[in-house]
Short mmCIF file of the C-alpha atoms (twelve columns), coordinates in Angstrom:
data_MODEL
# 
_entry.id   MODEL 
# 
loop_
_atom_site.group_PDB 
_atom_site.id 
_atom_site.type_symbol 
_atom_site.label_atom_id 
_atom_site.label_alt_id 
_atom_site.label_comp_id 
_atom_site.label_asym_id 
_atom_site.label_seq_id 
_atom_site.Cartn_x 
_atom_site.Cartn_y 
_atom_site.Cartn_z 
_atom_site.pdbx_PDB_model_num 
ATOM 1   C CA . UNK A 1   13.133  -11.316 18.070  1 
ATOM 2   C CA . UNK A 2   14.176  -14.501 16.306  1 
ATOM 3   C CA . UNK A 3   12.563  -15.788 13.110  1 
ATOM 4   C CA . UNK A 4   14.218  -19.244 12.981  1 
ATOM 5   C CA . UNK A 5   14.672  -19.156 9.205   1 
ATOM 6   C CA . UNK A 6   16.080  -22.085 7.286   1 
ATOM 7   C CA . UNK A 7   16.426  -22.512 3.536   1 
ATOM 8   C CA . UNK A 8   15.588  -25.603 1.520   1 
ATOM 9   C CA . UNK A 9   14.617  -26.712 -1.984  1 
ATOM 10  C CA . UNK A 10  11.200  -28.241 -2.719  1 
ATOM 11  C CA . UNK A 11  10.850  -29.905 -6.161  1 
ATOM 12  C CA . UNK A 12  12.857  -27.135 -7.776  1 
ATOM 13  C CA . UNK A 13  10.921  -24.297 -6.095  1 
ATOM 14  C CA . UNK A 14  12.831  -22.101 -3.691  1 
ATOM 15  C CA . UNK A 15  11.316  -22.198 -0.224  1 
ATOM 16  C CA . UNK A 16  12.235  -21.312 3.341   1 
ATOM 17  C CA . UNK A 17  10.794  -22.267 6.686   1 
ATOM 18  C CA . UNK A 18  10.035  -19.519 9.192   1 
ATOM 19  C CA . UNK A 19  8.681   -20.379 12.636  1 
ATOM 20  C CA . UNK A 20  7.453   -23.706 11.269  1 
ATOM 21  C CA . UNK A 21  5.699   -22.155 8.260   1 
ATOM 22  C CA . UNK A 22  6.983   -23.019 4.778   1 
ATOM 23  C CA . UNK A 23  7.168   -20.027 2.436   1 
ATOM 24  C CA . UNK A 24  7.542   -20.232 -1.337  1 
ATOM 25  C CA . UNK A 25  9.812   -17.420 -2.503  1 
ATOM 26  C CA . UNK A 26  9.202   -15.213 -5.518  1 
ATOM 27  C CA . UNK A 27  11.436  -14.840 -8.538  1 
ATOM 28  C CA . UNK A 28  13.853  -11.990 -8.987  1 
ATOM 29  C CA . UNK A 29  13.836  -9.415  -11.777 1 
ATOM 30  C CA . UNK A 30  16.786  -9.576  -14.166 1 
ATOM 31  C CA . UNK A 31  17.763  -6.433  -16.034 1 
ATOM 32  C CA . UNK A 32  20.970  -5.317  -17.695 1 
ATOM 33  C CA . UNK A 33  19.743  -1.891  -18.839 1 
ATOM 34  C CA . UNK A 34  22.431  0.751   -18.629 1 
ATOM 35  C CA . UNK A 35  21.933  3.937   -16.631 1 
ATOM 36  C CA . UNK A 36  22.670  6.935   -18.870 1 
ATOM 37  C CA . UNK A 37  23.239  10.443  -17.522 1 
ATOM 38  C CA . UNK A 38  22.312  11.948  -14.128 1 
ATOM 39  C CA . UNK A 39  25.192  10.195  -12.381 1 
ATOM 40  C CA . UNK A 40  24.747  12.243  -9.220  1 
ATOM 41  C CA . UNK A 41  21.288  10.875  -8.414  1 
ATOM 42  C CA . UNK A 42  22.656  7.331   -8.774  1 
ATOM 43  C CA . UNK A 43  25.385  8.213   -6.269  1 
ATOM 44  C CA . UNK A 44  22.737  9.650   -3.941  1 
ATOM 45  C CA . UNK A 45  20.722  6.425   -4.041  1 
ATOM 46  C CA . UNK A 46  23.811  4.311   -3.370  1 
ATOM 47  C CA . UNK A 47  24.658  6.587   -0.421  1 
ATOM 48  C CA . UNK A 48  21.188  5.943   1.046   1 
ATOM 49  C CA . UNK A 49  21.953  2.225   1.091   1 
ATOM 50  C CA . UNK A 50  25.364  2.502   2.756   1 
ATOM 51  C CA . UNK A 51  26.048  1.443   6.355   1 
ATOM 52  C CA . UNK A 52  28.619  3.687   8.011   1 
ATOM 53  C CA . UNK A 53  28.630  2.291   11.580  1 
ATOM 54  C CA . UNK A 54  27.551  -0.810  13.442  1 
ATOM 55  C CA . UNK A 55  24.538  1.008   14.881  1 
ATOM 56  C CA . UNK A 56  23.563  2.480   11.500  1 
ATOM 57  C CA . UNK A 57  20.835  1.170   9.175   1 
ATOM 58  C CA . UNK A 58  20.080  1.840   5.528   1 
ATOM 59  C CA . UNK A 59  17.565  4.424   4.347   1 
ATOM 60  C CA . UNK A 60  14.527  3.731   2.174   1 
ATOM 61  C CA . UNK A 61  14.286  6.768   -0.119  1 
ATOM 62  C CA . UNK A 62  11.489  7.722   -2.435  1 
ATOM 63  C CA . UNK A 63  12.384  8.489   -6.033  1 
ATOM 64  C CA . UNK A 64  10.060  11.023  -7.641  1 
ATOM 65  C CA . UNK A 65  9.607   12.302  -11.163 1 
ATOM 66  C CA . UNK A 66  7.250   12.178  -14.166 1 
ATOM 67  C CA . UNK A 67  6.248   8.803   -15.651 1 
ATOM 68  C CA . UNK A 68  8.662   7.262   -18.139 1 
ATOM 69  C CA . UNK A 69  11.731  9.106   -16.928 1 
ATOM 70  C CA . UNK A 70  13.658  6.101   -15.590 1 
ATOM 71  C CA . UNK A 71  12.919  5.905   -11.859 1 
ATOM 72  C CA . UNK A 72  12.742  2.112   -11.822 1 
ATOM 73  C CA . UNK A 73  15.752  1.846   -14.125 1 
ATOM 74  C CA . UNK A 74  17.717  3.954   -11.640 1 
ATOM 75  C CA . UNK A 75  16.942  1.508   -8.833  1 
ATOM 76  C CA . UNK A 76  17.876  -1.407  -11.097 1 
ATOM 77  C CA . UNK A 77  21.216  0.222   -11.825 1 
ATOM 78  C CA . UNK A 78  21.883  0.766   -8.113  1 
ATOM 79  C CA . UNK A 79  21.101  -2.889  -7.336  1 
ATOM 80  C CA . UNK A 80  23.497  -3.938  -10.094 1 
ATOM 81  C CA . UNK A 81  26.201  -1.642  -8.708  1 
ATOM 82  C CA . UNK A 82  25.822  -3.408  -5.353  1 
ATOM 83  C CA . UNK A 83  25.745  -6.838  -7.014  1 
ATOM 84  C CA . UNK A 84  22.435  -7.712  -5.336  1 
ATOM 85  C CA . UNK A 85  19.329  -9.539  -6.501  1 
ATOM 86  C CA . UNK A 86  16.502  -7.239  -7.567  1 
ATOM 87  C CA . UNK A 87  12.817  -7.700  -6.773  1 
ATOM 88  C CA . UNK A 88  10.046  -5.363  -7.954  1 
ATOM 89  C CA . UNK A 89  6.580   -5.062  -6.425  1 
ATOM 90  C CA . UNK A 90  4.057   -3.160  -8.552  1 
ATOM 91  C CA . UNK A 91  1.816   -1.146  -6.230  1 
ATOM 92  C CA . UNK A 92  -1.808  -0.558  -7.215  1 
ATOM 93  C CA . UNK A 93  -4.907  0.971   -5.646  1 
ATOM 94  C CA . UNK A 94  -6.196  -2.487  -4.656  1 
ATOM 95  C CA . UNK A 95  -2.939  -3.790  -3.149  1 
ATOM 96  C CA . UNK A 96  -3.737  -5.489  0.178   1 
ATOM 97  C CA . UNK A 97  -1.366  -6.061  3.124   1 
ATOM 98  C CA . UNK A 98  -1.309  -9.792  2.336   1 
ATOM 99  C CA . UNK A 99  -0.291  -8.960  -1.262  1 
ATOM 100 C CA . UNK A 100 2.628   -6.974  0.103   1 
ATOM 101 C CA . UNK A 101 3.713   -9.713  2.497   1 
ATOM 102 C CA . UNK A 102 2.471   -13.326 2.309   1 
ATOM 103 C CA . UNK A 103 -0.428  -14.621 0.238   1 
ATOM 104 C CA . UNK A 104 -2.223  -17.913 1.038   1 
ATOM 105 C CA . UNK A 105 -2.811  -20.083 -2.037  1 
ATOM 106 C CA . UNK A 106 -4.883  -23.268 -2.205  1 
ATOM 107 C CA . UNK A 107 -2.565  -26.012 -3.474  1 
ATOM 108 C CA . UNK A 108 -3.620  -29.039 -5.548  1 
ATOM 109 C CA . UNK A 109 -3.424  -31.185 -2.427  1 
ATOM 110 C CA . UNK A 110 -6.130  -29.054 -0.852  1 
ATOM 111 C CA . UNK A 111 -3.695  -27.586 1.663   1 
ATOM 112 C CA . UNK A 112 -2.844  -23.907 2.031   1 
ATOM 113 C CA . UNK A 113 0.524   -22.881 0.577   1 
ATOM 114 C CA . UNK A 114 2.079   -19.571 1.586   1 
ATOM 115 C CA . UNK A 115 3.763   -17.474 -1.108  1 
ATOM 116 C CA . UNK A 116 6.131   -14.661 -0.215  1 
ATOM 117 C CA . UNK A 117 5.805   -11.406 -2.132  1 
ATOM 118 C CA . UNK A 118 8.782   -9.886  -3.988  1 
ATOM 119 C CA . UNK A 119 9.257   -7.605  -0.953  1 
ATOM 120 C CA . UNK A 120 9.388   -10.434 1.588   1 
ATOM 121 C CA . UNK A 121 11.552  -12.508 -0.762  1 
ATOM 122 C CA . UNK A 122 14.041  -9.639  -0.923  1 
ATOM 123 C CA . UNK A 123 13.937  -9.337  2.879   1 
ATOM 124 C CA . UNK A 124 14.752  -13.018 3.292   1 
ATOM 125 C CA . UNK A 125 17.386  -13.270 0.575   1 
ATOM 126 C CA . UNK A 126 19.092  -9.956  1.298   1 
ATOM 127 C CA . UNK A 127 18.173  -8.378  -2.004  1 
ATOM 128 C CA . UNK A 128 16.894  -5.021  -3.222  1 
ATOM 129 C CA . UNK A 129 13.153  -4.372  -3.480  1 
ATOM 130 C CA . UNK A 130 11.594  -1.560  -5.490  1 
ATOM 131 C CA . UNK A 131 8.048   -0.617  -4.484  1 
ATOM 132 C CA . UNK A 132 7.008   0.776   -7.837  1 
ATOM 133 C CA . UNK A 133 4.440   3.608   -7.939  1 
ATOM 134 C CA . UNK A 134 4.020   3.516   -4.176  1 
ATOM 135 C CA . UNK A 135 1.598   6.442   -4.111  1 
ATOM 136 C CA . UNK A 136 -1.046  4.132   -5.577  1 
ATOM 137 C CA . UNK A 137 -1.394  2.174   -2.315  1 
ATOM 138 C CA . UNK A 138 -3.858  2.756   0.501   1 
ATOM 139 C CA . UNK A 139 -2.869  3.633   4.071   1 
ATOM 140 C CA . UNK A 140 -3.896  0.162   5.255   1 
ATOM 141 C CA . UNK A 141 -1.239  -1.414  3.051   1 
ATOM 142 C CA . UNK A 142 1.398   1.155   4.002   1 
ATOM 143 C CA . UNK A 143 0.701   0.561   7.706   1 
ATOM 144 C CA . UNK A 144 1.856   -3.049  7.378   1 
ATOM 145 C CA . UNK A 145 5.300   -1.766  6.307   1 
ATOM 146 C CA . UNK A 146 5.832   0.803   9.069   1 
ATOM 147 C CA . UNK A 147 8.106   -1.411  11.231  1 
ATOM 148 C CA . UNK A 148 10.156  -2.397  8.178   1 
ATOM 149 C CA . UNK A 149 10.853  1.186   7.166   1 
ATOM 150 C CA . UNK A 150 12.318  2.295   10.516  1 
ATOM 151 C CA . UNK A 151 14.958  0.845   12.845  1 
ATOM 152 C CA . UNK A 152 12.881  -2.248  13.673  1 
ATOM 153 C CA . UNK A 153 13.360  -3.847  10.216  1 
ATOM 154 C CA . UNK A 154 10.649  -6.500  10.328  1 
ATOM 155 C CA . UNK A 155 7.113   -7.242  9.115   1 
ATOM 156 C CA . UNK A 156 4.332   -9.266  10.663  1 
ATOM 157 C CA . UNK A 157 2.105   -11.489 8.533   1 
ATOM 158 C CA . UNK A 158 -1.293  -11.958 10.137  1 
ATOM 159 C CA . UNK A 159 -2.238  -14.439 7.411   1 
ATOM 160 C CA . UNK A 160 0.697   -16.801 8.040   1 
ATOM 161 C CA . UNK A 161 1.123   -15.925 11.712  1 
ATOM 162 C CA . UNK A 162 4.854   -15.220 11.423  1 
ATOM 163 C CA . UNK A 163 7.248   -12.337 12.006  1 
ATOM 164 C CA . UNK A 164 9.943   -11.855 9.389   1 
ATOM 165 C CA . UNK A 165 13.137  -9.946  10.058  1 
ATOM 166 C CA . UNK A 166 14.953  -8.272  7.192   1 
ATOM 167 C CA . UNK A 167 18.345  -9.661  6.197   1 
ATOM 168 C CA . UNK A 168 21.141  -7.166  7.007   1 
ATOM 169 C CA . UNK A 169 21.770  -6.713  3.261   1 
ATOM 170 C CA . UNK A 170 18.132  -5.947  2.431   1 
ATOM 171 C CA . UNK A 171 17.630  -2.586  0.735   1 
ATOM 172 C CA . UNK A 172 14.460  -0.820  -0.385  1 
ATOM 173 C CA . UNK A 173 13.280  2.240   -2.275  1 
ATOM 174 C CA . UNK A 174 9.924   3.547   -3.492  1 
ATOM 175 C CA . UNK A 175 9.164   5.199   -6.816  1 
ATOM 176 C CA . UNK A 176 6.378   7.768   -7.069  1 
ATOM 177 C CA . UNK A 177 5.041   9.611   -10.092 1 
ATOM 178 C CA . UNK A 178 4.496   13.351  -9.805  1 
ATOM 179 C CA . UNK A 179 0.792   13.204  -10.546 1 
ATOM 180 C CA . UNK A 180 -2.456  12.859  -8.662  1 
ATOM 181 C CA . UNK A 181 -2.199  9.672   -6.642  1 
ATOM 182 C CA . UNK A 182 -5.084  7.341   -5.916  1 
ATOM 183 C CA . UNK A 183 -4.390  7.712   -2.208  1 
ATOM 184 C CA . UNK A 184 -2.460  10.268  -0.209  1 
ATOM 185 C CA . UNK A 185 0.522   8.630   1.455   1 
ATOM 186 C CA . UNK A 186 0.221   9.264   5.231   1 
ATOM 187 C CA . UNK A 187 2.792   11.504  6.892   1 
ATOM 188 C CA . UNK A 188 4.069   8.798   9.246   1 
ATOM 189 C CA . UNK A 189 5.043   6.771   6.166   1 
ATOM 190 C CA . UNK A 190 6.497   9.723   4.269   1 
ATOM 191 C CA . UNK A 191 8.682   10.476  7.293   1 
ATOM 192 C CA . UNK A 192 10.144  6.971   6.889   1 
ATOM 193 C CA . UNK A 193 10.637  7.238   3.106   1 
ATOM 194 C CA . UNK A 194 13.560  9.607   3.266   1 
ATOM 195 C CA . UNK A 195 15.341  11.283  1.634   1 
ATOM 196 C CA . UNK A 196 13.507  12.324  -1.518  1 
ATOM 197 C CA . UNK A 197 15.531  11.873  -4.715  1 
ATOM 198 C CA . UNK A 198 14.197  13.791  -7.710  1 
ATOM 199 C CA . UNK A 199 14.821  12.695  -11.284 1 
ATOM 200 C CA . UNK A 200 14.781  15.391  -13.943 1 
ATOM 201 C CA . UNK A 201 14.242  15.184  -17.671 1 
ATOM 202 C CA . UNK A 202 17.542  14.313  -19.362 1 
ATOM 203 C CA . UNK A 203 19.704  16.854  -21.138 1 
ATOM 204 C CA . UNK A 204 19.810  16.747  -24.927 1 
ATOM 205 C CA . UNK A 205 23.023  14.721  -25.150 1 
ATOM 206 C CA . UNK A 206 21.816  12.180  -22.601 1 
ATOM 207 C CA . UNK A 207 18.361  11.901  -24.182 1 
ATOM 208 C CA . UNK A 208 19.936  11.142  -27.557 1 
ATOM 209 C CA . UNK A 209 22.161  8.517   -25.907 1 
ATOM 210 C CA . UNK A 210 19.122  6.921   -24.217 1 
ATOM 211 C CA . UNK A 211 17.174  6.652   -27.481 1 
ATOM 212 C CA . UNK A 212 20.200  5.352   -29.366 1 
ATOM 213 C CA . UNK A 213 20.857  2.765   -26.624 1 
ATOM 214 C CA . UNK A 214 17.322  1.365   -26.896 1 
ATOM 215 C CA . UNK A 215 17.008  1.747   -30.697 1 
ATOM 216 C CA . UNK A 216 20.524  1.415   -32.166 1 
ATOM 217 C CA . UNK A 217 18.972  0.614   -35.582 1 
ATOM 218 C CA . UNK A 218 17.095  3.946   -35.833 1 
ATOM 219 C CA . UNK A 219 18.385  6.418   -38.469 1 
ATOM 220 C CA . UNK A 220 20.294  9.373   -37.041 1 
ATOM 221 C CA . UNK A 221 17.927  11.956  -38.541 1 
ATOM 222 C CA . UNK A 222 14.894  10.320  -36.910 1 
ATOM 223 C CA . UNK A 223 16.695  10.109  -33.586 1 
ATOM 224 C CA . UNK A 224 17.584  13.805  -33.870 1 
ATOM 225 C CA . UNK A 225 14.008  14.735  -34.798 1 
ATOM 226 C CA . UNK A 226 12.659  12.895  -31.752 1 
ATOM 227 C CA . UNK A 227 15.182  14.449  -29.380 1 
ATOM 228 C CA . UNK A 228 14.411  17.952  -30.661 1 
ATOM 229 C CA . UNK A 229 10.711  17.309  -30.053 1 
ATOM 230 C CA . UNK A 230 11.325  16.018  -26.505 1 
ATOM 231 C CA . UNK A 231 13.649  18.873  -25.613 1 
ATOM 232 C CA . UNK A 232 11.090  21.441  -26.776 1 
ATOM 233 C CA . UNK A 233 8.441   19.641  -24.705 1 
ATOM 234 C CA . UNK A 234 10.685  19.779  -21.616 1 
ATOM 235 C CA . UNK A 235 11.209  23.537  -22.071 1 
ATOM 236 C CA . UNK A 236 7.432   24.015  -22.265 1 
ATOM 237 C CA . UNK A 237 6.845   21.935  -19.106 1 
ATOM 238 C CA . UNK A 238 5.054   19.207  -21.048 1 
ATOM 239 C CA . UNK A 239 5.762   15.846  -19.477 1 
ATOM 240 C CA . UNK A 240 6.683   13.842  -22.554 1 
ATOM 241 C CA . UNK A 241 9.397   11.402  -21.596 1 
ATOM 242 C CA . UNK A 242 12.174  9.328   -23.179 1 
ATOM 243 C CA . UNK A 243 9.748   6.388   -22.998 1 
ATOM 244 C CA . UNK A 244 7.376   8.357   -25.249 1 
ATOM 245 C CA . UNK A 245 10.242  9.024   -27.638 1 
ATOM 246 C CA . UNK A 246 11.080  5.318   -27.811 1 
ATOM 247 C CA . UNK A 247 7.459   4.457   -28.631 1 
ATOM 248 C CA . UNK A 248 7.275   7.155   -31.336 1 
ATOM 249 C CA . UNK A 249 10.415  5.847   -33.007 1 
ATOM 250 C CA . UNK A 250 9.365   2.203   -32.712 1 
ATOM 251 C CA . UNK A 251 6.025   2.818   -34.405 1 
ATOM 252 C CA . UNK A 252 7.519   5.070   -37.100 1 
ATOM 253 C CA . UNK A 253 10.173  2.494   -37.984 1 
ATOM 254 C CA . UNK A 254 7.586   -0.287  -38.157 1 
ATOM 255 C CA . UNK A 255 5.429   1.819   -40.485 1 
ATOM 256 C CA . UNK A 256 8.426   2.489   -42.724 1 
ATOM 257 C CA . UNK A 257 9.189   -1.229  -42.941 1 
ATOM 258 C CA . UNK A 258 5.578   -2.292  -43.405 1 
ATOM 259 C CA . UNK A 259 5.051   -1.742  -47.143 1 
ATOM 260 C CA . UNK A 260 8.200   -1.448  -49.298 1 
ATOM 261 C CA . UNK A 261 6.058   -1.043  -52.467 1 
ATOM 262 C CA . UNK A 262 4.253   2.029   -51.094 1 
ATOM 263 C CA . UNK A 263 6.740   3.495   -48.623 1 
ATOM 264 C CA . UNK A 264 6.019   6.469   -46.424 1 
ATOM 265 C CA . UNK A 265 8.579   9.223   -46.161 1 
ATOM 266 C CA . UNK A 266 10.463  9.310   -42.875 1 
ATOM 267 C CA . UNK A 267 8.914   12.662  -41.934 1 
ATOM 268 C CA . UNK A 268 5.427   11.383  -42.738 1 
ATOM 269 C CA . UNK A 269 5.942   8.200   -40.730 1 
ATOM 270 C CA . UNK A 270 7.368   10.142  -37.791 1 
ATOM 271 C CA . UNK A 271 4.461   12.640  -37.700 1 
ATOM 272 C CA . UNK A 272 1.941   9.818   -37.916 1 
ATOM 273 C CA . UNK A 273 3.702   8.034   -35.051 1 
ATOM 274 C CA . UNK A 274 3.710   11.228  -32.987 1 
ATOM 275 C CA . UNK A 275 -0.051  11.644  -33.402 1 
ATOM 276 C CA . UNK A 276 -0.798  7.973   -32.731 1 
ATOM 277 C CA . UNK A 277 1.377   7.771   -29.614 1 
ATOM 278 C CA . UNK A 278 0.745   11.171  -28.011 1 
ATOM 279 C CA . UNK A 279 -2.377  12.453  -29.767 1 
ATOM 280 C CA . UNK A 280 -2.951  15.149  -32.379 1 
ATOM 281 C CA . UNK A 281 -2.339  17.902  -29.803 1 
ATOM 282 C CA . UNK A 282 1.350   16.953  -29.711 1 
ATOM 283 C CA . UNK A 283 1.726   18.174  -33.311 1 
ATOM 284 C CA . UNK A 284 1.651   21.763  -31.993 1 
ATOM 285 C CA . UNK A 285 3.487   21.854  -28.666 1 
ATOM 286 C CA . UNK A 286 3.296   25.600  -28.112 1 
ATOM 287 C CA . UNK A 287 -0.476  25.722  -28.510 1 
ATOM 288 C CA . UNK A 288 -0.833  22.667  -26.257 1 
ATOM 289 C CA . UNK A 289 1.348   24.242  -23.570 1 
ATOM 290 C CA . UNK A 290 -0.670  27.491  -23.718 1 
ATOM 291 C CA . UNK A 291 -3.979  25.652  -23.373 1 
ATOM 292 C CA . UNK A 292 -2.701  23.682  -20.385 1 
ATOM 293 C CA . UNK A 293 -1.460  26.854  -18.664 1 
ATOM 294 C CA . UNK A 294 -4.850  28.466  -19.188 1 
ATOM 295 C CA . UNK A 295 -6.608  25.394  -17.815 1 
ATOM 296 C CA . UNK A 296 -4.434  25.538  -14.701 1 
ATOM 297 C CA . UNK A 297 -5.057  29.266  -14.287 1 
ATOM 298 C CA . UNK A 298 -1.410  30.188  -14.878 1 
ATOM 299 C CA . UNK A 299 -2.209  32.297  -17.932 1 
ATOM 300 C CA . UNK A 300 -5.236  34.452  -18.745 1 
ATOM 301 C CA . UNK A 301 -7.270  33.476  -21.829 1 
ATOM 302 C CA . UNK A 302 -6.584  35.518  -24.977 1 
ATOM 303 C CA . UNK A 303 -8.529  38.790  -25.342 1 
ATOM 304 C CA . UNK A 304 -11.512 38.788  -27.661 1 
ATOM 305 C CA . UNK A 305 -13.207 41.723  -29.401 1 
ATOM 306 C CA . UNK A 306 -15.339 42.635  -26.387 1 
ATOM 307 C CA . UNK A 307 -12.359 42.627  -24.018 1 
ATOM 308 C CA . UNK A 308 -10.491 45.123  -26.198 1 
ATOM 309 C CA . UNK A 309 -13.239 47.757  -26.373 1 
ATOM 310 C CA . UNK A 310 -15.131 47.156  -23.136 1 
ATOM 311 C CA . UNK A 311 -13.991 46.298  -19.621 1 
ATOM 312 C CA . UNK A 312 -15.131 43.035  -18.134 1 
ATOM 313 C CA . UNK A 313 -17.656 44.846  -15.913 1 
ATOM 314 C CA . UNK A 314 -19.050 47.051  -18.654 1 
ATOM 315 C CA . UNK A 315 -22.805 46.646  -19.296 1 
ATOM 316 C CA . UNK A 316 -21.986 46.955  -23.026 1 
ATOM 317 C CA . UNK A 317 -19.677 43.902  -23.016 1 
ATOM 318 C CA . UNK A 318 -21.130 41.401  -25.541 1 
ATOM 319 C CA . UNK A 319 -20.645 38.447  -23.168 1 
ATOM 320 C CA . UNK A 320 -22.770 39.949  -20.387 1 
ATOM 321 C CA . UNK A 321 -26.185 38.343  -20.001 1 
ATOM 322 C CA . UNK A 322 -27.868 41.138  -18.016 1 
# 
């Protein structure tokens, strides 16, 4: 297979020609966010992207974990470690194969212009592509990536009528939230998205460092209050994340700065921010955790008066209708 790729500049827009078809390339994502804590999972991702023999090829792992925990930031950090360009494709339930690969656009001249997606741009330029929230996509879209995710390392664009081989330096990973997906990812795709790298909630020290990194102007006592809240939530299996903590602190600090003549106390501003960002239920984590366990069937509901004095099958139980 030979894609006959050549690079050129067109009025300041990056473009390449593949099999006689001109492709406009997408822009990269620039990020200098630091990766804090969980060093081992970063090493695992970098290992997936290593080549250890001439016949070897890189792996395309899936990174799983709750929303807001830093899955995309992890991939950004790995791309920076490898000194490679980063491209991010946001997957959604209505992502089409042409969105993933090459999209035809009607130019001002009336001609069709072909625009490469972030994924195809990364393939051509030898960069890193993150397929963000991949479990939102349908099987039809995933099917178009099957030859890219195994040893074949290419994609075929029906729209543009070209086959595109991946640059030897191209690397890929997929992030997936641990919640109900719009579509179930088919097994033949999951078998290609290996291994699975799991991100956990950060430890207390790391969570404090993350919040302080993003909000270095936040008072220490408000940082500590937020970390204590998040750590209690983690222990209760409530999926409140560092991202939630950042939003709580941001809103609380803005409320404190809003009206110097009638200032809120820091505790009052923080509790208001907690309720506005996460809802009133977050004000009592233990009760919220108990209600969620009951809803999932992991914990029986509390006993009422009738349960204490009468068995559930007793004809005298006050809740019986017969």
